[in-house]
Short mmCIF file of C-alpha atoms in Angstrom, two decimals:
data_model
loop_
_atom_site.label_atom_id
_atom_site.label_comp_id
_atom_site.label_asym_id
_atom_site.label_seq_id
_atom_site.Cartn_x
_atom_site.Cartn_y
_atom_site.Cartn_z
CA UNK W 1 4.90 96.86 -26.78
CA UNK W 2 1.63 95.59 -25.53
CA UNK W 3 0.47 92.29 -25.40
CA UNK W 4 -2.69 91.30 -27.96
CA UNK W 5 -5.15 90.65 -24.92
CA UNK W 6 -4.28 94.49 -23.92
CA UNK W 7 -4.42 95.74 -27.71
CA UNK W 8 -8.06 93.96 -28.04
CA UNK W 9 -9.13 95.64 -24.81
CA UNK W 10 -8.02 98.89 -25.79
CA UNK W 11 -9.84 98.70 -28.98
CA UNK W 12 -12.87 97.51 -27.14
CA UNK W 13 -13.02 100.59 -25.34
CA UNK W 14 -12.59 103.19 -27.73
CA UNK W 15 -15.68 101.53 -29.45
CA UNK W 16 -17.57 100.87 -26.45
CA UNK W 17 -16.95 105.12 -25.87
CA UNK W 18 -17.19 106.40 -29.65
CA UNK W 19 -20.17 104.15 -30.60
CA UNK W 20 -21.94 103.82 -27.24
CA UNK W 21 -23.02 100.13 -28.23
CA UNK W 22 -25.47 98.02 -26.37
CA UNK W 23 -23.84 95.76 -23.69
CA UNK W 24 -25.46 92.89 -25.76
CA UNK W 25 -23.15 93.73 -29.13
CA UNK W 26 -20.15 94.48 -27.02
CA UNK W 27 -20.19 90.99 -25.97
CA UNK W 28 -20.67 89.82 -29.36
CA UNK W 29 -17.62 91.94 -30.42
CA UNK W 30 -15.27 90.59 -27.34
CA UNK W 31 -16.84 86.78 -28.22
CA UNK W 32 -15.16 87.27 -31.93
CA UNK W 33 -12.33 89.07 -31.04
CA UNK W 34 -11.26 86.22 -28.39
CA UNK W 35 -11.82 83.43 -31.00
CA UNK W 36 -9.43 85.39 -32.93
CA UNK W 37 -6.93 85.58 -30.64
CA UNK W 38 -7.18 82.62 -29.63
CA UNK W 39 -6.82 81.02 -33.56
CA UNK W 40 -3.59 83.65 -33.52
CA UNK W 41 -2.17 82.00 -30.49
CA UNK W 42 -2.45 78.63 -31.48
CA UNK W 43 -0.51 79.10 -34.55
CA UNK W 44 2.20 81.26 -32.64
CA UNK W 45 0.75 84.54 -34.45
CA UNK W 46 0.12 88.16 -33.45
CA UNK W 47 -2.20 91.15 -33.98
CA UNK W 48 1.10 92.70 -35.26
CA UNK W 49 2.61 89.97 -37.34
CA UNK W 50 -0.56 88.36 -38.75
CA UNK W 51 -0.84 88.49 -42.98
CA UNK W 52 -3.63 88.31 -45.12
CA UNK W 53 -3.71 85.01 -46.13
CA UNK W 54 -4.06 83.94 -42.38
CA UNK W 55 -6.58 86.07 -42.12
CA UNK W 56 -8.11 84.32 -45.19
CA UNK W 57 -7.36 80.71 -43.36
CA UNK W 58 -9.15 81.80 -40.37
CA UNK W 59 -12.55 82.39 -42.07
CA UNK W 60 -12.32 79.50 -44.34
CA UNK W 61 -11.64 76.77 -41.35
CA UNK W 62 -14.56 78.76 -40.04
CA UNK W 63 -16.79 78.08 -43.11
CA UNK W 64 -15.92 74.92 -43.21
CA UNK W 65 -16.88 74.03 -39.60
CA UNK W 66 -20.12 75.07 -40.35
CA UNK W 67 -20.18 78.61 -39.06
CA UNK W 68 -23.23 80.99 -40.69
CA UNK W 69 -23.01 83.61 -42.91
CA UNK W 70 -24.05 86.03 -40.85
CA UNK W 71 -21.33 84.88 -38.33
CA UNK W 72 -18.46 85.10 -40.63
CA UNK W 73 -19.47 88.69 -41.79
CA UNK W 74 -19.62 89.93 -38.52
CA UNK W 75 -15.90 88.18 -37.56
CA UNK W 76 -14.77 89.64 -40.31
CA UNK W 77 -16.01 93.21 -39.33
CA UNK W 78 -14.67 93.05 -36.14
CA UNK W 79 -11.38 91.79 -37.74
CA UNK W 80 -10.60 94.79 -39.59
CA UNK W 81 -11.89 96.77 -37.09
CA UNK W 82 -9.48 96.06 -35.00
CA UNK W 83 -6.56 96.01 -37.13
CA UNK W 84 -7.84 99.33 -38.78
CA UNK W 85 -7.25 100.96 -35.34
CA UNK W 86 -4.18 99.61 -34.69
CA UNK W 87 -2.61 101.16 -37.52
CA UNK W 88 -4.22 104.29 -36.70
CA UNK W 89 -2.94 104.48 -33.59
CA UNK W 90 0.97 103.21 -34.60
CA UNK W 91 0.39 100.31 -32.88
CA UNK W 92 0.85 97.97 -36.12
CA UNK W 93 2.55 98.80 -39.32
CA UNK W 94 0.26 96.93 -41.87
CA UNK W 95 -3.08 95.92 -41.89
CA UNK W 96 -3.56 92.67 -43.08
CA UNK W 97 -7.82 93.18 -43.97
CA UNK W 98 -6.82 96.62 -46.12
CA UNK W 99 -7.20 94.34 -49.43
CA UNK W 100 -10.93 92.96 -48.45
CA UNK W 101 -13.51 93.88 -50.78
CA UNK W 102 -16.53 95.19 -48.84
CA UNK W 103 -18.68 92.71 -48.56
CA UNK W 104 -22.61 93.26 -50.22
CA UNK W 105 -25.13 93.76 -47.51
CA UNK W 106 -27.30 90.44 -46.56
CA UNK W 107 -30.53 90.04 -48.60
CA UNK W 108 -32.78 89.71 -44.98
CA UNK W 109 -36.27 90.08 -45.33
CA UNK W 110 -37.49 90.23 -42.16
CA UNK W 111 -41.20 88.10 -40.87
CA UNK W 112 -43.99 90.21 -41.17
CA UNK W 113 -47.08 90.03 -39.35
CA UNK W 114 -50.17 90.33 -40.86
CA UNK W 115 -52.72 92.64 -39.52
CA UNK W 116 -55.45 90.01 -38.67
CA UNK W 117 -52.32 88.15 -36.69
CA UNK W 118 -51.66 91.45 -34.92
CA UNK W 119 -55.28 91.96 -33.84
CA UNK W 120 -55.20 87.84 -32.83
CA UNK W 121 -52.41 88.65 -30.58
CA UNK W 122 -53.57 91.67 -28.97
CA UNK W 123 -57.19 90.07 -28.64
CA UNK W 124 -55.88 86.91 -26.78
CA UNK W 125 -54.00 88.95 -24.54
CA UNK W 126 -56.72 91.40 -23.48
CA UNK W 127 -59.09 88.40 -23.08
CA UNK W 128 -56.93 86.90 -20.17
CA UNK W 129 -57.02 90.45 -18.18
CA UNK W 130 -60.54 88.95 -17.08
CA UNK W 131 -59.03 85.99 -15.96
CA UNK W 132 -59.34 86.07 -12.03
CA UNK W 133 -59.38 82.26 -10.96
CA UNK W 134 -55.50 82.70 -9.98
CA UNK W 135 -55.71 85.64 -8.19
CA UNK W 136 -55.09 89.41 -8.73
CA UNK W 137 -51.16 89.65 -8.94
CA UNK W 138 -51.48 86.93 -12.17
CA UNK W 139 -53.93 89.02 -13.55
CA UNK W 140 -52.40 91.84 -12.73
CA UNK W 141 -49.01 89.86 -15.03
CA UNK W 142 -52.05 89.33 -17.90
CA UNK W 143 -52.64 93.02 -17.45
CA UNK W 144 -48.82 94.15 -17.94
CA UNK W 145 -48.72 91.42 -20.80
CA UNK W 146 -51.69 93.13 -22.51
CA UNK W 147 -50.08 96.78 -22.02
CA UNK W 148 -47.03 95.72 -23.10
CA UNK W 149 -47.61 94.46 -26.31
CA UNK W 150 -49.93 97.22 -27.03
CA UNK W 151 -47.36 99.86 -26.58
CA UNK W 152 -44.84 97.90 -28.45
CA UNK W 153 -47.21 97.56 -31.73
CA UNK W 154 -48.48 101.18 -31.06
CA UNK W 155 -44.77 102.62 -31.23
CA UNK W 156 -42.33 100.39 -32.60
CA UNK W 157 -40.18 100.04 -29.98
CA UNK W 158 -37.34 98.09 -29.27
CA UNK W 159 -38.29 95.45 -26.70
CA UNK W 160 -35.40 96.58 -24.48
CA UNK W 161 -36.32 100.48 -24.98
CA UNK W 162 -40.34 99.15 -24.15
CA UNK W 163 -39.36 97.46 -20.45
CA UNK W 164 -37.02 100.44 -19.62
CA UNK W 165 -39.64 102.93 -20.21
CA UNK W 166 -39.78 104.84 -16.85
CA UNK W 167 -43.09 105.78 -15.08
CA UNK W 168 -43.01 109.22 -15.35
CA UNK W 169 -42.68 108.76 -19.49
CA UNK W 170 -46.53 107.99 -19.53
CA UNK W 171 -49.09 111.16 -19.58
CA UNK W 172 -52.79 110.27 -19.99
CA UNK W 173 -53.61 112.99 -22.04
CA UNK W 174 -50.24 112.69 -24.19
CA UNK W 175 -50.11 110.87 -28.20
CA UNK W 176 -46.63 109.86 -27.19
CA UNK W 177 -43.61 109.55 -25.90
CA UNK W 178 -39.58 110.74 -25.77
CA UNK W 179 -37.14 107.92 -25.54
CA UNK W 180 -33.53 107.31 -25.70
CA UNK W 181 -32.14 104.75 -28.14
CA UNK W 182 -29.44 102.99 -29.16
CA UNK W 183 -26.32 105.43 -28.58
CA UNK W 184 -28.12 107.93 -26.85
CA UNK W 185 -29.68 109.01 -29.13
CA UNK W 186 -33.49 110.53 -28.19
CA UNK W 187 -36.55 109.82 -30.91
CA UNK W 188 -40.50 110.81 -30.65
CA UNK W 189 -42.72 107.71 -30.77
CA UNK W 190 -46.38 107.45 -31.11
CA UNK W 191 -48.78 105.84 -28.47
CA UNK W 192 -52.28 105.29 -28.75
CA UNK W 193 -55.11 106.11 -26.14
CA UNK W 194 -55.36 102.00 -26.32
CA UNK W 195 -52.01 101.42 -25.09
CA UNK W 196 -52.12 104.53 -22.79
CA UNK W 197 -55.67 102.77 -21.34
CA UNK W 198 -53.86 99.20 -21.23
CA UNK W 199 -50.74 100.94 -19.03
CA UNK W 200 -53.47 102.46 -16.56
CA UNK W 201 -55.35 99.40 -16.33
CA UNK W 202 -51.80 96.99 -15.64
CA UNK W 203 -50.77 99.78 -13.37
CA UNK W 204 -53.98 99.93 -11.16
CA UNK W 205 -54.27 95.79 -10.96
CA UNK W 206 -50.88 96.05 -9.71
CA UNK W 207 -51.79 98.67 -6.78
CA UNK W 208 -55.16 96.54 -6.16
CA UNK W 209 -52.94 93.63 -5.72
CA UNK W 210 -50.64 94.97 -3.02
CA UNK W 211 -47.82 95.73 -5.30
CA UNK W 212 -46.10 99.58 -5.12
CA UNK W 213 -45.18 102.05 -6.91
CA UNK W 214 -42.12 101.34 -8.99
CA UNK W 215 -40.23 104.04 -10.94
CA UNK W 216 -41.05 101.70 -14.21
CA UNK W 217 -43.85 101.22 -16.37
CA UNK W 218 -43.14 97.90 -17.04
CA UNK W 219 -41.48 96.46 -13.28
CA UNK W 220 -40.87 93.38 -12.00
CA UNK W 221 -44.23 91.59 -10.29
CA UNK W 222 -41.83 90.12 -7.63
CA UNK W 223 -38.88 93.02 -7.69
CA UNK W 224 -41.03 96.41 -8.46
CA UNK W 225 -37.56 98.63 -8.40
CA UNK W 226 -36.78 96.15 -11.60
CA UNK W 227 -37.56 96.46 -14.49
CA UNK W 228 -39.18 93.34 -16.49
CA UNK W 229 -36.73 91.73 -18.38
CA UNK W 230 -36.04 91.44 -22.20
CA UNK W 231 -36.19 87.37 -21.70
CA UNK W 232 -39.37 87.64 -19.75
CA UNK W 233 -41.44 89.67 -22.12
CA UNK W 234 -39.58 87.77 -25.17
CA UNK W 235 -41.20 84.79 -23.61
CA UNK W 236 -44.95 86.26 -22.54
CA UNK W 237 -45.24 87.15 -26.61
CA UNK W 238 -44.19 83.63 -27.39
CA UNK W 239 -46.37 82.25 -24.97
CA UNK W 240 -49.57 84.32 -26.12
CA UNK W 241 -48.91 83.94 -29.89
CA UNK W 242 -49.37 80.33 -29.00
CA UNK W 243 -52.39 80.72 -27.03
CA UNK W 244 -54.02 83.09 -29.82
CA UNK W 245 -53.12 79.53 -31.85
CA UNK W 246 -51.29 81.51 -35.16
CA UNK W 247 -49.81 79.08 -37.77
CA UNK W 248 -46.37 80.93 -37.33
CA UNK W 249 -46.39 81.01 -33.40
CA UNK W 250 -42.74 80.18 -33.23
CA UNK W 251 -42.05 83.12 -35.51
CA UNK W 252 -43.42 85.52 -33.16
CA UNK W 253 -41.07 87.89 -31.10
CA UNK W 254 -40.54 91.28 -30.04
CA UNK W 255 -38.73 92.04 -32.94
CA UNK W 256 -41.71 90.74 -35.30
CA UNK W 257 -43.80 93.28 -33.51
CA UNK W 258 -41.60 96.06 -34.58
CA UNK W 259 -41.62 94.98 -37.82
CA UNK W 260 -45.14 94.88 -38.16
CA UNK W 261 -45.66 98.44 -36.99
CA UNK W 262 -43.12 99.71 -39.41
CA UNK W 263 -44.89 98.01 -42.65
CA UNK W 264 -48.35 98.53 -41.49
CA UNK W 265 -47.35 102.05 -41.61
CA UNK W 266 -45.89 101.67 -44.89
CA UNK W 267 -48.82 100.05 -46.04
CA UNK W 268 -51.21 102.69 -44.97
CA UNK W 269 -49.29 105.27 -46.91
CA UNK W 270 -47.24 106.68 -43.98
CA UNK W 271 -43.92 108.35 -45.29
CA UNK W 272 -40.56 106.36 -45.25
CA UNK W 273 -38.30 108.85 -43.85
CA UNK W 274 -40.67 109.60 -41.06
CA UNK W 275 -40.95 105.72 -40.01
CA UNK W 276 -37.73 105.78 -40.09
CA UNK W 277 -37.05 108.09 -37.43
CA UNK W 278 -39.89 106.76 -35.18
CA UNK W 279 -38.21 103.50 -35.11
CA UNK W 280 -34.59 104.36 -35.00
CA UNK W 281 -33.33 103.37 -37.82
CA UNK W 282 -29.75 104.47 -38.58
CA UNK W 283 -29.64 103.50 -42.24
CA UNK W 284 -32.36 103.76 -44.91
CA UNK W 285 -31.62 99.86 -46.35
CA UNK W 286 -33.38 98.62 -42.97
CA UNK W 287 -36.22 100.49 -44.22
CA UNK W 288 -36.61 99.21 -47.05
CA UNK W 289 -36.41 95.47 -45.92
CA UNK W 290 -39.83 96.21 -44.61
CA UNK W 291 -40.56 98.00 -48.30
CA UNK W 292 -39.25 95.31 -50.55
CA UNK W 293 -41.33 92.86 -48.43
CA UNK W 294 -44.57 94.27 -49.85
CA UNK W 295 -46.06 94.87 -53.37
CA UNK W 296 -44.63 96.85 -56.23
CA UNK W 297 -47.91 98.76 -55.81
CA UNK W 298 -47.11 99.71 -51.84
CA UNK W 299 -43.26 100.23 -52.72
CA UNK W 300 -44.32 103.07 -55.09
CA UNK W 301 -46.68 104.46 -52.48
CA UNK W 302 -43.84 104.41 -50.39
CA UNK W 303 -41.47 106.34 -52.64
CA UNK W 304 -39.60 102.95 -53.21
CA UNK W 305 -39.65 101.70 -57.56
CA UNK W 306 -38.68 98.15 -58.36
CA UNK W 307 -35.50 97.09 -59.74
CA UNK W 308 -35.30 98.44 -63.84
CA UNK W 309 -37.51 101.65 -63.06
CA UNK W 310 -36.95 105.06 -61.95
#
Protein backbone atom coordinates (compact mmCIF):
# COMPACT_ATOMS: atom_id res chain seq x y z
CA UNK A 1 0.00 0.00 0.00
CA UNK A 2 1.36 3.41 -0.56
CA UNK A 3 2.69 5.65 1.79
CA UNK A 4 0.48 9.12 2.56
CA UNK A 5 3.30 11.45 1.05
CA UNK A 6 2.76 9.22 -2.31
CA UNK A 7 -1.20 9.16 -1.90
CA UNK A 8 -1.12 13.20 -1.52
CA UNK A 9 1.08 13.41 -4.61
CA UNK A 10 -1.01 11.30 -6.59
CA UNK A 11 -4.00 13.27 -5.78
CA UNK A 12 -2.11 16.40 -6.55
CA UNK A 13 -1.70 15.34 -9.94
CA UNK A 14 -4.88 14.19 -11.04
CA UNK A 15 -6.06 17.77 -10.01
CA UNK A 16 -3.22 19.57 -11.31
CA UNK A 17 -4.32 17.47 -14.93
CA UNK A 18 -8.30 17.49 -14.58
CA UNK A 19 -8.53 21.12 -13.32
CA UNK A 20 -5.49 22.67 -14.99
CA UNK A 21 -5.02 25.04 -11.84
CA UNK A 22 -2.69 27.95 -11.64
CA UNK A 23 0.79 27.04 -10.24
CA UNK A 24 -0.09 29.69 -7.53
CA UNK A 25 -3.32 27.45 -6.09
CA UNK A 26 -1.43 24.25 -6.54
CA UNK A 27 0.92 25.45 -4.01
CA UNK A 28 -1.76 26.53 -1.83
CA UNK A 29 -3.31 23.00 -2.15
CA UNK A 30 0.24 21.08 -1.42
CA UNK A 31 0.82 23.93 1.62
CA UNK A 32 -2.63 22.43 3.27
CA UNK A 33 -2.28 19.11 2.36
CA UNK A 34 1.37 18.93 4.08
CA UNK A 35 0.04 20.59 7.31
CA UNK A 36 -2.30 17.80 7.24
CA UNK A 37 -0.06 15.25 7.03
CA UNK A 38 2.01 16.45 9.05
CA UNK A 39 -0.91 16.93 12.10
CA UNK A 40 -1.65 12.99 10.97
CA UNK A 41 1.90 12.05 11.65
CA UNK A 42 2.30 13.55 14.81
CA UNK A 43 -0.51 11.77 16.31
CA UNK A 44 0.60 8.36 14.65
CA UNK A 45 -2.48 8.68 12.09
CA UNK A 46 -3.05 7.94 8.40
CA UNK A 47 -4.92 9.09 5.28
CA UNK A 48 -6.43 5.55 5.62
CA UNK A 49 -7.11 5.23 9.29
CA UNK A 50 -8.04 8.84 10.13
CA UNK A 51 -11.98 9.33 11.61
CA UNK A 52 -14.09 12.14 11.66
CA UNK A 53 -13.72 13.44 14.83
CA UNK A 54 -9.90 13.89 14.12
CA UNK A 55 -10.72 15.49 11.33
CA UNK A 56 -12.97 17.73 13.52
CA UNK A 57 -9.79 18.17 16.12
CA UNK A 58 -7.65 19.27 13.37
CA UNK A 59 -9.73 22.35 12.37
CA UNK A 60 -10.63 23.29 15.82
CA UNK A 61 -6.76 23.42 17.17
CA UNK A 62 -6.61 25.37 13.95
CA UNK A 63 -9.34 27.89 14.98
CA UNK A 64 -8.10 28.19 18.01
CA UNK A 65 -4.52 29.17 16.99
CA UNK A 66 -5.91 31.88 15.29
CA UNK A 67 -6.13 30.62 11.74
CA UNK A 68 -8.83 32.74 9.32
CA UNK A 69 -11.88 31.76 8.07
CA UNK A 70 -11.05 31.75 4.83
CA UNK A 71 -8.06 29.45 5.73
CA UNK A 72 -9.99 26.84 7.45
CA UNK A 73 -12.57 26.59 4.52
CA UNK A 74 -10.08 26.09 2.11
CA UNK A 75 -8.20 23.17 4.50
CA UNK A 76 -11.18 21.77 4.75
CA UNK A 77 -11.82 21.63 0.90
CA UNK A 78 -8.73 20.22 0.22
CA UNK A 79 -9.40 17.69 3.07
CA UNK A 80 -12.22 16.03 1.53
CA UNK A 81 -10.83 16.38 -1.60
CA UNK A 82 -8.43 14.24 -1.00
CA UNK A 83 -10.10 11.67 0.90
CA UNK A 84 -13.04 11.81 -1.68
CA UNK A 85 -10.49 10.46 -4.25
CA UNK A 86 -9.10 8.03 -2.30
CA UNK A 87 -12.17 6.20 -1.94
CA UNK A 88 -12.80 6.55 -5.49
CA UNK A 89 -9.92 5.09 -6.45
CA UNK A 90 -10.00 1.95 -3.61
CA UNK A 91 -7.33 3.39 -2.04
CA UNK A 92 -9.32 4.00 1.40
CA UNK A 93 -12.43 2.32 2.56
CA UNK A 94 -14.22 5.28 4.38
CA UNK A 95 -14.12 8.75 4.09
CA UNK A 96 -13.96 10.42 7.16
CA UNK A 97 -15.34 14.28 5.62
CA UNK A 98 -18.58 12.27 3.90
CA UNK A 99 -20.74 13.64 7.03
CA UNK A 100 -19.61 17.55 6.53
CA UNK A 101 -22.33 19.78 5.78
CA UNK A 102 -21.34 22.02 2.85
CA UNK A 103 -20.28 24.88 4.10
CA UNK A 104 -22.35 28.47 2.94
CA UNK A 105 -20.29 30.48 0.56
CA UNK A 106 -18.29 33.60 2.25
CA UNK A 107 -20.27 36.90 2.29
CA UNK A 108 -17.03 38.88 0.34
CA UNK A 109 -17.80 42.04 -1.04
CA UNK A 110 -15.07 42.92 -2.85
CA UNK A 111 -13.36 47.05 -2.86
CA UNK A 112 -14.71 48.94 -5.48
CA UNK A 113 -13.24 51.77 -7.13
CA UNK A 114 -15.01 54.65 -7.84
CA UNK A 115 -14.91 56.14 -11.22
CA UNK A 116 -13.33 59.56 -10.27
CA UNK A 117 -10.51 57.15 -8.41
CA UNK A 118 -10.15 55.27 -11.69
CA UNK A 119 -9.68 58.41 -13.80
CA UNK A 120 -7.12 59.71 -10.69
CA UNK A 121 -5.14 56.68 -11.31
CA UNK A 122 -4.96 56.59 -14.92
CA UNK A 123 -4.34 60.51 -14.95
CA UNK A 124 -1.27 60.28 -12.56
CA UNK A 125 0.12 57.66 -14.54
CA UNK A 126 -0.11 59.29 -17.98
CA UNK A 127 1.24 62.52 -16.41
CA UNK A 128 4.68 60.84 -15.56
CA UNK A 129 5.09 59.55 -19.40
CA UNK A 130 6.38 63.29 -19.79
CA UNK A 131 8.71 62.85 -17.21
CA UNK A 132 12.24 62.86 -18.96
CA UNK A 133 14.73 64.17 -16.17
CA UNK A 134 15.78 60.33 -15.59
CA UNK A 135 16.23 59.37 -18.87
CA UNK A 136 14.30 57.51 -21.64
CA UNK A 137 14.35 53.77 -20.40
CA UNK A 138 12.45 55.22 -16.91
CA UNK A 139 10.15 56.87 -18.98
CA UNK A 140 9.92 54.40 -21.17
CA UNK A 141 8.89 52.07 -17.39
CA UNK A 142 6.21 55.28 -16.85
CA UNK A 143 5.11 54.52 -20.36
CA UNK A 144 4.54 50.58 -19.80
CA UNK A 145 3.02 51.62 -16.31
CA UNK A 146 0.53 53.91 -18.10
CA UNK A 147 -0.34 51.10 -20.84
CA UNK A 148 -0.64 48.69 -18.45
CA UNK A 149 -3.13 49.88 -16.30
CA UNK A 150 -5.08 51.13 -19.15
CA UNK A 151 -5.49 47.77 -20.68
CA UNK A 152 -6.21 46.23 -17.40
CA UNK A 153 -9.28 48.76 -16.61
CA UNK A 154 -10.20 48.65 -20.39
CA UNK A 155 -10.62 44.68 -20.27
CA UNK A 156 -10.78 43.28 -16.98
CA UNK A 157 -8.06 41.22 -16.99
CA UNK A 158 -6.39 39.20 -14.64
CA UNK A 159 -3.08 40.85 -13.76
CA UNK A 160 -1.25 37.61 -14.62
CA UNK A 161 -3.33 37.14 -18.03
CA UNK A 162 -2.39 41.31 -18.63
CA UNK A 163 1.74 40.74 -18.34
CA UNK A 164 1.53 37.45 -20.40
CA UNK A 165 -0.23 39.08 -23.17
CA UNK A 166 2.07 38.32 -26.19
CA UNK A 167 3.04 40.97 -28.84
CA UNK A 168 1.43 39.71 -31.63
CA UNK A 169 -2.15 39.82 -29.46
CA UNK A 170 -2.21 43.70 -30.12
CA UNK A 171 -3.73 44.98 -33.68
CA UNK A 172 -4.07 48.78 -34.04
CA UNK A 173 -7.09 48.72 -35.80
CA UNK A 174 -8.65 45.82 -33.53
CA UNK A 175 -11.59 46.58 -30.33
CA UNK A 176 -9.96 43.63 -28.67
CA UNK A 177 -8.39 40.83 -27.88
CA UNK A 178 -8.40 36.64 -27.55
CA UNK A 179 -6.87 35.33 -24.41
CA UNK A 180 -6.45 32.18 -22.58
CA UNK A 181 -7.55 31.93 -18.95
CA UNK A 182 -7.56 30.09 -16.11
CA UNK A 183 -7.73 26.28 -17.34
CA UNK A 184 -7.29 26.98 -20.78
CA UNK A 185 -9.93 28.21 -21.31
CA UNK A 186 -10.01 31.18 -24.30
CA UNK A 187 -12.47 34.46 -23.67
CA UNK A 188 -12.97 37.79 -25.97
CA UNK A 189 -12.04 40.96 -24.06
CA UNK A 190 -12.57 44.49 -24.97
CA UNK A 191 -9.72 47.12 -25.49
CA UNK A 192 -10.05 50.61 -26.12
CA UNK A 193 -8.24 52.80 -28.84
CA UNK A 194 -6.79 54.48 -25.36
CA UNK A 195 -5.15 51.47 -24.21
CA UNK A 196 -4.29 50.34 -27.80
CA UNK A 197 -2.58 54.18 -28.13
CA UNK A 198 -0.90 53.73 -24.51
CA UNK A 199 0.68 50.06 -25.79
CA UNK A 200 2.11 51.93 -29.02
CA UNK A 201 3.37 54.74 -27.16
CA UNK A 202 5.26 52.23 -24.17
CA UNK A 203 6.32 50.13 -27.09
CA UNK A 204 8.00 52.94 -29.21
CA UNK A 205 9.80 54.65 -25.88
CA UNK A 206 11.13 51.31 -25.42
CA UNK A 207 12.69 51.06 -29.14
CA UNK A 208 13.81 54.91 -28.75
CA UNK A 209 15.56 53.82 -25.68
CA UNK A 210 17.70 51.03 -27.11
CA UNK A 211 15.55 48.28 -25.87
CA UNK A 212 14.33 45.31 -28.62
CA UNK A 213 11.80 43.70 -29.67
CA UNK A 214 10.44 41.23 -27.19
CA UNK A 215 7.75 38.64 -28.04
CA UNK A 216 5.62 40.44 -25.03
CA UNK A 217 3.60 43.36 -24.72
CA UNK A 218 4.36 43.90 -21.39
CA UNK A 219 8.51 42.61 -21.10
CA UNK A 220 10.96 43.04 -18.79
CA UNK A 221 12.94 46.70 -19.11
CA UNK A 222 16.16 44.80 -18.10
CA UNK A 223 15.21 41.03 -19.52
CA UNK A 224 12.97 41.90 -22.83
CA UNK A 225 12.45 37.87 -23.54
CA UNK A 226 10.57 38.22 -19.89
CA UNK A 227 7.74 39.02 -19.26
CA UNK A 228 7.01 41.76 -16.37
CA UNK A 229 6.14 40.16 -13.39
CA UNK A 230 2.82 39.86 -11.39
CA UNK A 231 4.88 41.39 -8.18
CA UNK A 232 6.28 44.15 -10.29
CA UNK A 233 3.13 45.52 -11.78
CA UNK A 234 1.26 44.65 -8.30
CA UNK A 235 3.73 47.10 -6.96
CA UNK A 236 3.80 50.02 -9.92
CA UNK A 237 -0.30 50.24 -9.15
CA UNK A 238 0.48 50.55 -5.49
CA UNK A 239 3.05 52.90 -6.05
CA UNK A 240 0.90 55.25 -8.44
CA UNK A 241 -2.34 55.01 -6.38
CA UNK A 242 -0.13 56.65 -3.84
CA UNK A 243 1.26 59.20 -6.00
CA UNK A 244 -2.37 60.07 -7.45
CA UNK A 245 -2.74 60.61 -3.30
CA UNK A 246 -6.39 58.42 -3.03
CA UNK A 247 -7.69 58.06 0.59
CA UNK A 248 -7.73 54.16 0.03
CA UNK A 249 -4.16 53.90 -1.62
CA UNK A 250 -3.37 50.77 0.28
CA UNK A 251 -6.56 49.24 -1.06
CA UNK A 252 -5.48 49.54 -4.52
CA UNK A 253 -4.34 46.37 -6.54
CA UNK A 254 -4.67 44.62 -9.66
CA UNK A 255 -7.47 42.85 -8.51
CA UNK A 256 -9.36 46.24 -7.49
CA UNK A 257 -8.91 47.19 -11.09
CA UNK A 258 -10.80 44.23 -12.26
CA UNK A 259 -13.34 44.84 -10.06
CA UNK A 260 -13.91 48.18 -11.04
CA UNK A 261 -14.30 47.35 -14.72
CA UNK A 262 -16.80 44.68 -13.94
CA UNK A 263 -19.23 47.14 -11.82
CA UNK A 264 -18.68 50.12 -13.93
CA UNK A 265 -20.10 47.96 -16.51
CA UNK A 266 -22.82 46.94 -14.37
CA UNK A 267 -23.48 50.32 -13.55
CA UNK A 268 -23.76 51.56 -17.04
CA UNK A 269 -26.39 48.98 -17.79
CA UNK A 270 -24.09 46.39 -19.45
CA UNK A 271 -25.66 42.78 -19.20
CA UNK A 272 -24.55 40.34 -16.36
CA UNK A 273 -24.07 37.26 -18.25
CA UNK A 274 -22.02 39.03 -20.83
CA UNK A 275 -19.54 40.59 -18.05
CA UNK A 276 -19.36 37.57 -16.96
CA UNK A 277 -17.79 35.95 -19.76
CA UNK A 278 -15.45 38.93 -20.51
CA UNK A 279 -13.95 38.49 -17.19
CA UNK A 280 -13.88 34.81 -16.72
CA UNK A 281 -15.96 34.15 -14.31
CA UNK A 282 -16.78 30.47 -13.70
CA UNK A 283 -19.73 30.94 -11.37
CA UNK A 284 -22.51 33.56 -11.46
CA UNK A 285 -22.21 34.33 -7.32
CA UNK A 286 -18.78 36.19 -8.23
CA UNK A 287 -20.91 38.27 -10.30
CA UNK A 288 -23.02 39.27 -8.22
CA UNK A 289 -20.49 40.32 -5.42
CA UNK A 290 -19.88 43.17 -7.75
CA UNK A 291 -24.02 43.46 -8.05
CA UNK A 292 -24.90 43.32 -4.41
CA UNK A 293 -22.17 45.98 -3.91
CA UNK A 294 -24.31 48.61 -5.65
CA UNK A 295 -27.89 50.02 -5.26
CA UNK A 296 -31.16 48.17 -5.30
CA UNK A 297 -31.82 50.55 -8.22
CA UNK A 298 -28.50 49.21 -10.34
CA UNK A 299 -29.18 45.49 -9.10
CA UNK A 300 -32.56 45.64 -10.93
CA UNK A 301 -30.93 47.19 -13.97
CA UNK A 302 -28.76 44.41 -13.78
CA UNK A 303 -31.38 41.67 -13.70
CA UNK A 304 -30.39 41.15 -9.95
CA UNK A 305 -33.87 41.91 -7.16
CA UNK A 306 -33.12 42.30 -3.49
CA UNK A 307 -33.68 39.79 -0.94
CA UNK A 308 -37.95 39.39 -0.37
CA UNK A 309 -38.70 40.28 -4.18
CA UNK A 310 -38.99 38.49 -7.32
Amino acid sequence: MMDDQTLAKSWLDVLFVEKGLSTNTMAAYGADLEKYLGWLTCRKLTLATVEEPDVVEFLDSLERNGSAESTLRRLRTTIRQVHSFLVAEGHSDADPTKGFERLPRLAMTPYLMSMSDVERILDAAHALTAETRFGMLRQAGFMRRAALLETMYASGMRVSEAVALPADAIQADGCGVVIVGRSGKRRWVPLNAKAIESIINWKRMATMAGLPTSEWVFHSLKHVDRHMSRGSAWLEIREIAATANLADAEKISPKALRHAFGAHLLKNGADLSAVQAILGHAEMWTMEMYAESMSNDVQKMCGIHPLGES
